[in-house]
XYZ file of C-alpha atoms in Angstrom:
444
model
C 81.452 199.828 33.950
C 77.963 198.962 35.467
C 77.787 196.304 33.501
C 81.538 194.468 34.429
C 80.383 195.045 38.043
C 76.293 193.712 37.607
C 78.480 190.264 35.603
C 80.813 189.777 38.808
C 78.445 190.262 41.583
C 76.434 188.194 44.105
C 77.567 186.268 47.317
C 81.067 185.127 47.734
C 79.293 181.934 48.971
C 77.237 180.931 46.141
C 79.157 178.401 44.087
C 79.675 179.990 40.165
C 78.866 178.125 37.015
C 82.613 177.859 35.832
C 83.272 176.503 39.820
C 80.651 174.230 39.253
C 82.254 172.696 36.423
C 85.917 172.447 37.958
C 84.215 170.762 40.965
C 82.299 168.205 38.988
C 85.633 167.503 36.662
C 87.020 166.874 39.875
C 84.598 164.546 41.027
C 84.637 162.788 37.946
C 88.390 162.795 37.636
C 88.797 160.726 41.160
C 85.896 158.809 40.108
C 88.018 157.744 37.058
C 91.150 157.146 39.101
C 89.093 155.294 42.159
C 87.616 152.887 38.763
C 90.611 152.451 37.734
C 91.990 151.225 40.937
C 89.373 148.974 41.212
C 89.703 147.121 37.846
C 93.172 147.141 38.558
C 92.841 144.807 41.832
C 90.021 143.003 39.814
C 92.755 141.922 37.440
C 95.204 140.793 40.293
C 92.617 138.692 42.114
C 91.705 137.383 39.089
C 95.172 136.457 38.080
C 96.210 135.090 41.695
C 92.770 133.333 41.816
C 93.940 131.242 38.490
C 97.378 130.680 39.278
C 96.380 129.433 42.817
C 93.485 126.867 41.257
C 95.696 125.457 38.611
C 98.866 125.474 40.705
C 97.938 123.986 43.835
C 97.294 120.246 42.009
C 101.082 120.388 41.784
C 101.819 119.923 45.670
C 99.491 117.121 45.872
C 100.327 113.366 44.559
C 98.652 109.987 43.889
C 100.551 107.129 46.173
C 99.726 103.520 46.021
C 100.526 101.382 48.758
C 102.301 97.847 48.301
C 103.918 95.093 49.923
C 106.952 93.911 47.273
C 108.540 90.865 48.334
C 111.963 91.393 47.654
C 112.886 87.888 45.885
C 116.221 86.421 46.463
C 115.817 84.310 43.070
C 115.493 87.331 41.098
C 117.450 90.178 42.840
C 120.551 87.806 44.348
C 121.090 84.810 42.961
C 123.750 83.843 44.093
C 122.832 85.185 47.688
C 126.426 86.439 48.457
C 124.817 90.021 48.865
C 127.395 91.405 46.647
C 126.405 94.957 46.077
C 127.998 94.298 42.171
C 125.696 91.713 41.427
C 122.834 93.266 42.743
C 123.858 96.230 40.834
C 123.650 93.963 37.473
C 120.119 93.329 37.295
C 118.616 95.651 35.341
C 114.543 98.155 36.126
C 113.408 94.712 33.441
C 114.661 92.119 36.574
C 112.134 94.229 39.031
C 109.234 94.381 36.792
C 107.802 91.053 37.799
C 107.997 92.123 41.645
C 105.986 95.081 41.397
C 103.385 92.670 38.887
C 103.088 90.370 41.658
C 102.708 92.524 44.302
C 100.014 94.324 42.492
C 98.444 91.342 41.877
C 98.454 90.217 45.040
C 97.031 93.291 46.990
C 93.971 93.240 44.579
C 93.445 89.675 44.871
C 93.387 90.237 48.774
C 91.405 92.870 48.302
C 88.979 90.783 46.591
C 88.354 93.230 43.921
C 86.614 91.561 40.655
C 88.218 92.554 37.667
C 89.939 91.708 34.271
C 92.910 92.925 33.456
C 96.421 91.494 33.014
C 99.098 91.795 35.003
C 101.040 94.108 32.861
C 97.662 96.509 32.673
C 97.502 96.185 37.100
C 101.154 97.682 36.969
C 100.071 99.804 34.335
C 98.646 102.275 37.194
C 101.774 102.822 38.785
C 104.244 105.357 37.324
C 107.290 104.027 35.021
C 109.320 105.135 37.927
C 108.303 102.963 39.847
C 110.513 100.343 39.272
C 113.578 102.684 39.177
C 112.601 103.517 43.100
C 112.535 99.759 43.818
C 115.884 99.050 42.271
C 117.233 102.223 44.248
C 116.100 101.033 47.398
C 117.566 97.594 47.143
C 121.100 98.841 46.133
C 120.833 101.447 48.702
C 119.350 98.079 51.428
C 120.848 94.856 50.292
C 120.075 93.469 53.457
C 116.330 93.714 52.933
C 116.298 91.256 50.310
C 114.293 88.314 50.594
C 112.069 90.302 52.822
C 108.252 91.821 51.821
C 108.553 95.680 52.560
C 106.019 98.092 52.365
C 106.777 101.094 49.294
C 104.544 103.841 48.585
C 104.797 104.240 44.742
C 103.700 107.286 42.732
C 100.269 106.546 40.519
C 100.984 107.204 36.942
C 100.020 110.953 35.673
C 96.566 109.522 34.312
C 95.290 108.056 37.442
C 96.350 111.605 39.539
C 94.451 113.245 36.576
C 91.650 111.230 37.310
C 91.465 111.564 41.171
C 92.258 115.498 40.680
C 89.115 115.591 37.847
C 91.697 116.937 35.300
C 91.066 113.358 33.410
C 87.249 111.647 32.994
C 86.014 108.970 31.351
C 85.494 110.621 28.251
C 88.990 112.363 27.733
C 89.996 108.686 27.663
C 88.369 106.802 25.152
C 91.176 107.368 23.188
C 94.033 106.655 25.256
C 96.861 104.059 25.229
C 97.848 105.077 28.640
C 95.051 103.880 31.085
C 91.686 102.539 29.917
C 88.226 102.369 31.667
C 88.800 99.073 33.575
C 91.736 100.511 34.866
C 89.946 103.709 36.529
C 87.118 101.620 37.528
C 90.102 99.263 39.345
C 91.734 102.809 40.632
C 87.990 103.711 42.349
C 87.818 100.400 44.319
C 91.688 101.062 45.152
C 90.555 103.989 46.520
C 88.002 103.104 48.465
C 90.350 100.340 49.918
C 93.100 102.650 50.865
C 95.642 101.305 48.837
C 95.435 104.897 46.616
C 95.572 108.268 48.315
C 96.498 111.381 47.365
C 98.702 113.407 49.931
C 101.504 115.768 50.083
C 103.696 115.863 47.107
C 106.938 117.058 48.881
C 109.086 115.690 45.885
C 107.336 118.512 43.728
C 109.227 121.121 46.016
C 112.621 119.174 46.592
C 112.954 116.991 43.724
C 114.301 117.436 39.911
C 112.502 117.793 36.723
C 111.568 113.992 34.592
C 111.059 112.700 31.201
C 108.034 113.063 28.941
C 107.271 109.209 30.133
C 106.778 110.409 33.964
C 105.425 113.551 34.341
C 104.275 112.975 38.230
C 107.615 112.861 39.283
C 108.904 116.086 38.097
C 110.188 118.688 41.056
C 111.426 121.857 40.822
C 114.187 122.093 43.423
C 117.262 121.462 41.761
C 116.039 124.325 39.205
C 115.758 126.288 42.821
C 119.118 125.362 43.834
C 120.068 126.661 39.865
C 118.615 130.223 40.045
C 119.647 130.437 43.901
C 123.388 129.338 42.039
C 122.653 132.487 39.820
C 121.735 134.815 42.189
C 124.733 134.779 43.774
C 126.347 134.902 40.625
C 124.637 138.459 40.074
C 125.039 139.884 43.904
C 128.615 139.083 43.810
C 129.712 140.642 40.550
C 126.458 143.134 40.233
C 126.576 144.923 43.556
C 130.150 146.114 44.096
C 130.870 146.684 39.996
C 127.036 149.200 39.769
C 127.880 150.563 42.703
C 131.419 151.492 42.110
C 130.489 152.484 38.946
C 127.626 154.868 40.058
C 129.743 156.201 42.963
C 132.709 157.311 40.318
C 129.634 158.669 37.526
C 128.199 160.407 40.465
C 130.980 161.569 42.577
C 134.195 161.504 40.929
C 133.987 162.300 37.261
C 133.877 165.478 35.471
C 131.139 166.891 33.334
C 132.105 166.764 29.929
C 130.923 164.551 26.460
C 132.680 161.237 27.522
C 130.506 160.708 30.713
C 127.575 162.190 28.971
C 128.135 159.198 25.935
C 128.194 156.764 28.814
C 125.229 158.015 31.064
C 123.439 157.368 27.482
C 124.137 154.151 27.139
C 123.542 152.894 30.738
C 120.249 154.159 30.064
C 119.778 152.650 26.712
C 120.978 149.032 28.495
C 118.508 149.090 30.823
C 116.194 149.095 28.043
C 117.405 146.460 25.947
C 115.514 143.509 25.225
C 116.935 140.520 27.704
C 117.155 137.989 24.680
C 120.136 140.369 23.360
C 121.786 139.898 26.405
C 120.996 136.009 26.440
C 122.848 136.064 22.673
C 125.437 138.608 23.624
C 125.948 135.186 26.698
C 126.447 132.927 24.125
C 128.537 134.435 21.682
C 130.896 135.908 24.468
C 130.564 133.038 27.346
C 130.422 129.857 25.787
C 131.472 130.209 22.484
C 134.160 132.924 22.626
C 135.318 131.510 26.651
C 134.066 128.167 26.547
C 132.973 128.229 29.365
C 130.234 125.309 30.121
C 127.034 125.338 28.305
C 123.817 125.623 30.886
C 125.948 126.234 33.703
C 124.203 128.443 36.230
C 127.741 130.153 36.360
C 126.977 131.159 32.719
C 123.785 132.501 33.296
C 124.658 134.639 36.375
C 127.012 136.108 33.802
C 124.576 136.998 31.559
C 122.171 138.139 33.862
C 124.785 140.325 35.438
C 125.370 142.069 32.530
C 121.451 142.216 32.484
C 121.149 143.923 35.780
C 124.141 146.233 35.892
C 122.431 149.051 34.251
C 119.016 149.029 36.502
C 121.518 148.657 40.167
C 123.563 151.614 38.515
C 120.631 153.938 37.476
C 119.154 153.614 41.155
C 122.111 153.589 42.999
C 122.826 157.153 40.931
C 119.529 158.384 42.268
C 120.166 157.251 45.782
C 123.119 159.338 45.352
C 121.301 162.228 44.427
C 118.924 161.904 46.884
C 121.238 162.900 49.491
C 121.327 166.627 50.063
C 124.561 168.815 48.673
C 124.975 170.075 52.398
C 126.087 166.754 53.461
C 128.601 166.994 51.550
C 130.033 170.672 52.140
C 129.781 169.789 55.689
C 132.014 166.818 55.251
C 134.506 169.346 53.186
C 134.149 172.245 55.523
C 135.308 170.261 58.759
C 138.197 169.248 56.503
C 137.097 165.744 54.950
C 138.835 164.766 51.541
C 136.476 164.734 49.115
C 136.631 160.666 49.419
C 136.183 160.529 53.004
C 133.251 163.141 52.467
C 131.512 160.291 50.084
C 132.295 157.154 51.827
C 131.958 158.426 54.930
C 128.485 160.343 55.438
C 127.127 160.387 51.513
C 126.994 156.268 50.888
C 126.019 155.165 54.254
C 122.954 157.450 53.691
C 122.509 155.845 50.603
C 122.135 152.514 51.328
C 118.803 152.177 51.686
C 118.070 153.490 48.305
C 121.185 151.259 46.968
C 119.969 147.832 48.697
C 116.157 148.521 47.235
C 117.595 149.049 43.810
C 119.886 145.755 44.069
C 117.105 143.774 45.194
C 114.468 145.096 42.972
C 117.122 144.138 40.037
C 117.859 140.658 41.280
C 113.966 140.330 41.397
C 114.013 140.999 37.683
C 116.702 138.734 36.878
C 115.138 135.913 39.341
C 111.994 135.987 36.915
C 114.130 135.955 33.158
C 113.507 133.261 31.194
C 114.273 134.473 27.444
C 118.553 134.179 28.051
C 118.700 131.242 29.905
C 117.077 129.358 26.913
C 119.461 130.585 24.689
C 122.412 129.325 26.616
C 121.098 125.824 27.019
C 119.528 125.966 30.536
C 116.601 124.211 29.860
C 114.664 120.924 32.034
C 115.342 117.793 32.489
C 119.345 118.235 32.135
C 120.055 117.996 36.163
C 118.942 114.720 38.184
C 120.710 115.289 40.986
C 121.110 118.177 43.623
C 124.588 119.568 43.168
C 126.918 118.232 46.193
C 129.633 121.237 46.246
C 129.696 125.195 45.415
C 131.643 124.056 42.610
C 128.943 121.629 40.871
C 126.523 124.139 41.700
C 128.103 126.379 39.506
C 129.561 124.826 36.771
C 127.559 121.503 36.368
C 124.325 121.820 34.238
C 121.571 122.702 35.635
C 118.053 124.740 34.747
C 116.504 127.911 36.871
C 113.158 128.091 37.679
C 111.279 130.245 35.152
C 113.184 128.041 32.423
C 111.865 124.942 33.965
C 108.313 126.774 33.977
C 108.694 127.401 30.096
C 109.603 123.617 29.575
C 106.885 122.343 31.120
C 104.539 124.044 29.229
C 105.603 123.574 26.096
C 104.865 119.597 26.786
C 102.442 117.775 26.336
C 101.178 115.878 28.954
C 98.303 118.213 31.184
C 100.258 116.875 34.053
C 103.188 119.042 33.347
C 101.730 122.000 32.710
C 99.866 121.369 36.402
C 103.324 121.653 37.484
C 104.503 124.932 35.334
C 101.563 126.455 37.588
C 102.869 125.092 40.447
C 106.245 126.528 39.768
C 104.651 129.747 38.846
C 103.508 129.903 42.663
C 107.165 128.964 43.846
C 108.206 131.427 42.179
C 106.068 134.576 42.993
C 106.596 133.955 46.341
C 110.484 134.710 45.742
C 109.299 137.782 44.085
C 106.844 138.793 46.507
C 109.837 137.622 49.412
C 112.893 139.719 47.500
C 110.134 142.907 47.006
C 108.917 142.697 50.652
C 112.501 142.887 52.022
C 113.139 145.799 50.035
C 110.405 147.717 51.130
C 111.178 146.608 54.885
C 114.997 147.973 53.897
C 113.575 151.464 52.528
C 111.576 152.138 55.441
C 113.672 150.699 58.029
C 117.016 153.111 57.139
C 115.287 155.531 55.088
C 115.604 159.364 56.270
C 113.486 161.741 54.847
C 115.250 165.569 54.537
């Protein structure tokens, strides 16, 4: 007995050794968790610090400035301004403007050098010519006039001026040689070349292997914004109709139980299955259009419907059985009761859900491959709600995997580029859900 009570006594104040040793795991413990919070944002700075390097080349461009006479002899011979003709010569029946006037501007320039005229055009994208013929179709009145353009440098040059090409990375390529960039430096200096703001990387659409510095992401915007209303339209009243019947309305027994299973086990699948379920069921089965953004707001519906129906369940459940039995006591049907009082207090939990599932869709690249929405399919932005929807088109996380798969380092400038469009979507769709939750949120 004495020796229970000599074990057990001393000061209540003095610290033991087995207090000692929770206190120190303790310590340690939050030490761990504060380390692990730190390497965590270590990890996101370092991943926003690369995307942000490598992406922001993309929103800046290499112009040159020239003055094309628009020759009559070549563009209108027969000077009747008949928007036919003019429509009959060909990019080739341009080619010797833009020569000459490239020609000319270095000659005024009085810039020593030694390359032929094809080589001086050389610098200018491929496109180039294809802008010229678009303006003079579009202005047939212009012609036989000099006009001032602002064509795009080809990808090499803006490699060069952005110090993703040198010297050396050259010495074997058939695309620019040394006394071009040594031409390109005195261009500079002269003001005929200048880099600025590459709006057309924002607004414009994607472009073949042959001119990678005029490839845009916004009509693969305009696609996935296409989709997205694909999704909210069908995804939002079917999960939440469906969750407000699971939830509210049907009985307990093996049936529901067999379905609650398999919403679960949806929301785990793998998104290519749904990208082949598409396919099979969509376009081969319905025939419905192949890369139509219609098609892949299908398939991404079908993608989402499980994650909008598991939280709108829990948003459901988060509201407190008295609600209810108050409804029911003051002599509410048992609809009324849930419409009523149960899903208005709901909402906030249902519209954070929605959003955070559209978010996930948004960012889903692995379906929309395998139903054909890939780059460089849509030139144009779509004109009506209907060509928006059923014309071909790509979406941007597809046009972010297509550029990267190709070669040229200019494109896969731009998938970085479209990487920072695209978080900002994210970071937009997550904001305004967390704005929604705390806005209309009640706490019980």
């Amino acid at each position: 007995m004495s020796s229970d009570t000599s074990k057990h006594s001393g000061s209540l104040l003095a610290l033991s050794d087995r207090t000692k040793k929770r206190n120190a795991a303790e310590k340690r413990f939050r030490a761990y968790g504060f380390c692990a919070i730190l390497i965590g944002l270590a990890m996101l700075l370092v991943l926003v610090t690369t995307i942000i390097s490598r992406g922001t080349g993309a929103y800046q461009q290499t112009f040159v400035t020239l003055n094309v006479e628009l020759l009559e002899s070549k563009l209108d011979k027969k000077g009747n301004r008949d928007l036919a003709d003019i429509k009959k010569v060909t990019t080739f029946g341009y080619n010797p403007l833009i020569k000459t006037a490239m020609k000319t501007a270095v000659e005024e320039l009085g810039i020593a050098h030694n390359l032929k005229s094809k080589a001086l055009a050389g610098i200018l994208s491929k496109g180039a010519v294809g802008q010229l013929r678009a303006y003079v179709i579009e202005n047939p009145d212009m012609i036989g006039k000099t006009v001032e353009f602002r064509f795009l440098a080809q990808s090499r040059v803006d490699g060069y001026l952005k110090g993703r090409v040198s010297r050396d990375s050259i010495a074997n390529d058939k695309n620019i040689s040394a006394a071009q960039l040594d031409l390109v430096d005195a261009l500079v200096d002269a003001g005929v070349i200048a880099k600025t703001f590459n709006l057309d990387f924002i607004l414009g659409a994607d472009a073949s292997d042959q001119r990678p510095e005029a490839a845009g992401i916004g009509v693969s915007m305009l696609g996935s914004l296409s989709m997205m209303m694909v999704v909210l339209a069908l995804a939002l009243p079917i999960g939440v109709a469906a969750s407000i019947y699971l939830e509210e309305f049907a009985p307990r027994n093996w049936l529901t139980d067999i379905i609650e299973v398999n919403i679960s086990n949806l929301a785990a699948v793998p998104s290519i299955v749904f990208g082949i379920l598409g396919l099979a069921v969509f376009i081969n089965y319905m025939h419905l259009p192949t890369s139509a953004p219609l098609v892949g707001g299908l398939v991404l519906t079908l993608m989402t419907l499980p994650t909008i129906i598991i939280s709108t369940r829990a948003a459901l459940k988060a509201v407190p059985p008295s609600i209810r039995d108050a409804a029911l006591g003051v002599g509410a049907s048992k609809m009324q009761a849930v419409f009523h009082h149960v899903l208005p207090l709901a909402a906030p939990g249902i519209l954070t859900g929605t959003i955070i599932g559209l978010a996930q869709a948004l960012g889903e690249t692995a379906p929309l491959l395998l139903i054909g929405m890939v780059g460089f399919i849509a030139s144009n932005t779509p004109e009506t709600l209907a060509d928006g929807l059923l014309a071909p088109n790509s979406a941007m996380p597809a046009q972010i995997y297509e550029w990267a798969k190709r070669a040229d380092p200019a494109f896969y400038e731009r998938a970085w580029g479209g990487i920072i469009i695209l978080l900002l979507f994210l970071v937009t769709m997550n904001t305004v859900a967390v704005i929604l939750r705390r806005r209309f949120e009640r706490r019980w």
